[in-house]
Amino acid sequence: MNRIMQEVIYYNEDCLTGMERIDAGSIDCILTDPPYLYLKNQKLDRPFDETLFFSKAKRILKDNGFIVIFGRGTSFYRWNTILADLGFQFKEEVIWDKGFSTSPLMPVSRVHESISICTKKNGIINKVKVPYLERKKHDIDGIITDIKRMKAILKNTKSLDAVLNFLENNKVNYERKHTDKFASSYHKNSFKSANVESCSMRAIRDGMNESTIIREYRERYTSIHPTQKPVRLLERLLTLVTKPGDLVLDPFAGSASTAIACMNLQRKFIGYEIDNEYYEASKERIKNHQSLSNKE
């Protein structure tokens, strides 16, 4: 065991052994990237007892706790089936859009990984606002559309009044009835559309709701692990299912990106990494990040 700092505890150990020492119902979130078990002759893909692992995960999670797992292919669907059989409630699927192909020689370029969010019983996903430019940074056409919409306000008295009402009173006008011809009669008669210009202004000022597709580029030149995840991606996932002070577990810690994300967000962290080489490299990474944080 190595207690690197007060809020980060990191073990060079098989997680199935280590999880036995964790108190039942004490973990708020398990965020992890288990071995996908499709690579040949690769030490990353150590087989593990999947049913036993997820059973242990259920024991240590709080009733409102979450398990968030990366995956792809048959293993990902198998894990979700095991979770369902154990009584977990599926909450959401998120797609990590890597922004480029990690397998250019394959018949189909792989540019994403799937992420499943499940709760042990009654967890509720947080409503999270992401800064406008962060959510739109890869959507130049969307930014241009919003700029044109803002420009058009000056030519439309009704839109200008609506935006001024939002800026002065923090209220969005709902004056146009829903006219979608495919909507049910209930929706047509019951709802009005929000003023589009005011909504655009609110998104720029307050941020946008998190999306089920998150694009974050890999940390290609600073990676210490072949399947290292971007810290910002993990921060965005953690914000959906935890709050400051919560206890997060990563049983397959790898590069310890989850630990870094927890440090940035004021979450407590427990991690396991079975491979000594990756453990030592990631332990050093945590120490370096701690040193940088202390200087700021």
XYZ file of C-alpha atoms in Angstrom, residues 19-217:
199
model
C -11.711 -4.789 -2.589
C -12.213 -7.330 0.205
C -10.849 -4.746 2.672
C -13.266 -1.997 1.632
C -16.278 -1.544 3.900
C -19.678 -2.429 2.477
C -21.661 0.554 1.231
C -18.745 2.996 1.504
C -17.964 3.887 -2.132
C -19.801 6.659 -3.990
C -18.541 5.832 -7.475
C -16.512 3.185 -9.281
C -15.016 4.665 -12.446
C -12.824 2.257 -14.368
C -11.621 0.859 -17.677
C -11.441 -2.942 -17.224
C -9.398 -5.208 -19.530
C -11.459 -5.779 -22.682
C -9.973 -9.273 -23.137
C -9.501 -9.098 -26.883
C -5.765 -8.353 -27.183
C -3.456 -11.321 -27.714
C -0.130 -11.654 -25.872
C -0.653 -8.310 -24.127
C -0.133 -7.990 -20.387
C -2.861 -5.340 -20.255
C -5.495 -7.969 -20.963
C -5.185 -10.133 -17.876
C -8.333 -12.249 -17.528
C -10.345 -11.595 -14.372
C -13.432 -13.142 -12.806
C -16.031 -10.728 -14.152
C -19.013 -11.917 -12.125
C -16.951 -11.894 -8.925
C -15.636 -8.412 -9.687
C -19.056 -6.878 -10.277
C -20.454 -8.683 -7.225
C -17.711 -7.110 -5.106
C -18.480 -3.758 -6.712
C -22.115 -4.089 -5.664
C -21.140 -4.877 -2.070
C -18.975 -1.799 -1.577
C -21.128 0.749 -3.429
C -23.641 2.907 -1.609
C -27.273 2.385 -2.631
C -27.177 5.680 -4.545
C -23.673 4.977 -5.847
C -22.662 4.597 -9.480
C -20.452 2.342 -11.535
C -19.085 3.924 -14.715
C -17.251 1.567 -17.070
C -15.499 1.978 -20.402
C -15.738 -0.828 -22.921
C -16.257 -2.033 -26.452
C -17.424 -5.116 -28.288
C -18.676 -8.297 -26.671
C -17.040 -7.681 -23.299
C -18.860 -4.360 -22.881
C -22.261 -5.896 -23.549
C -21.433 -8.883 -21.354
C -20.534 -6.583 -18.445
C -23.772 -4.644 -18.787
C -25.701 -7.913 -18.745
C -23.908 -8.992 -15.556
C -24.708 -5.650 -13.948
C -28.379 -5.989 -14.894
C -28.486 -9.528 -13.496
C -27.035 -8.193 -10.218
C -29.843 -5.654 -9.961
C -28.022 -2.525 -11.120
C -30.145 0.123 -12.828
C -28.912 1.375 -16.209
C -28.907 5.184 -16.283
C -27.072 6.371 -19.394
C -24.664 5.511 -22.188
C -21.998 8.056 -23.068
C -19.769 7.947 -26.136
C -16.174 9.082 -25.917
C -15.391 10.610 -29.311
C -11.608 10.426 -29.596
C -11.514 12.803 -32.553
C -9.252 10.518 -34.595
C -8.866 6.847 -35.410
C -6.846 4.641 -33.084
C -6.915 1.774 -35.590
C -6.222 3.183 -39.081
C -5.377 -0.253 -40.514
C -8.723 -1.791 -39.561
C -11.547 -2.130 -42.137
C -13.620 0.259 -40.001
C -11.820 3.099 -38.221
C -12.458 3.071 -34.490
C -12.942 6.615 -33.254
C -14.966 6.036 -30.095
C -15.355 4.034 -26.922
C -18.600 3.345 -25.104
C -19.204 4.241 -21.466
C -21.997 2.751 -19.379
C -23.378 4.520 -16.305
C -25.353 2.349 -13.866
C -26.499 2.878 -10.297
C -26.694 0.241 -7.589
C -30.246 1.292 -6.709
C -31.403 4.892 -6.679
C -28.615 7.203 -7.824
C -29.593 10.324 -9.773
C -27.323 11.778 -12.457
C -26.374 15.400 -11.790
C -27.475 18.091 -14.196
C -24.147 19.560 -15.246
C -23.385 22.683 -17.237
C -20.297 22.610 -19.450
C -18.810 25.969 -20.537
C -20.158 26.996 -23.940
C -16.809 27.128 -25.720
C -15.756 23.760 -24.306
C -18.948 22.076 -25.515
C -18.745 23.825 -28.883
C -14.992 23.825 -29.442
C -15.224 21.120 -32.118
C -18.486 22.450 -33.600
C -17.395 25.482 -35.594
C -20.595 25.446 -37.667
C -22.633 25.595 -34.471
C -20.652 28.575 -33.186
C -21.118 30.384 -36.506
C -24.863 29.729 -36.359
C -25.052 31.190 -32.847
C -23.067 34.266 -33.905
C -25.417 34.833 -36.845
C -28.384 34.414 -34.520
C -26.993 37.016 -32.136
C -26.353 39.387 -35.026
C -29.929 38.974 -36.271
C -31.313 40.109 -32.903
C -30.596 43.735 -33.754
C -32.915 43.495 -36.768
C -35.807 41.883 -34.920
C -37.573 43.910 -32.232
C -39.336 40.877 -30.769
C -36.094 38.922 -30.436
C -34.273 41.933 -29.008
C -36.972 42.408 -26.369
C -36.773 38.716 -25.462
C -32.988 38.840 -25.029
C -33.175 42.038 -22.977
C -35.794 40.398 -20.760
C -33.432 37.472 -20.237
C -30.415 39.650 -19.461
C -32.329 41.964 -17.103
C -34.711 39.507 -15.427
C -33.117 36.111 -16.126
C -36.334 34.958 -17.793
C -36.758 33.201 -21.131
C -39.857 34.081 -23.146
C -42.101 31.163 -24.186
C -44.320 32.667 -26.827
C -44.335 30.333 -29.830
C -46.426 27.184 -29.733
C -44.833 23.876 -30.725
C -45.771 23.210 -34.363
C -43.900 19.982 -35.123
C -46.280 18.060 -37.373
C -45.004 14.761 -35.960
C -45.654 15.729 -32.337
C -48.609 14.231 -30.505
C -51.705 16.363 -30.011
C -50.815 16.516 -26.316
C -47.476 18.148 -27.048
C -48.949 20.493 -29.639
C -51.526 21.841 -27.218
C -49.480 21.883 -24.022
C -46.067 23.366 -24.799
C -44.647 26.532 -26.239
C -41.199 27.000 -27.722
C -38.604 29.033 -25.884
C -37.239 32.091 -27.610
C -34.256 30.705 -29.537
C -32.128 33.824 -29.224
C -32.581 33.925 -25.447
C -31.644 30.254 -25.193
C -28.479 30.880 -27.201
C -27.578 33.772 -24.930
C -28.221 31.632 -21.845
C -25.989 28.851 -23.220
C -23.155 31.309 -23.809
C -23.517 32.810 -20.339
C -24.354 29.769 -18.202
C -22.983 26.879 -20.243
C -24.695 23.936 -21.916
C -25.997 20.652 -20.552
C -23.495 17.810 -20.761
C -23.868 15.663 -23.871
C -24.007 11.899 -24.345
C -21.191 12.348 -26.880
C -18.024 13.828 -25.384
C -15.076 14.651 -27.602
C -11.755 14.803 -25.800
C -8.447 14.094 -27.523
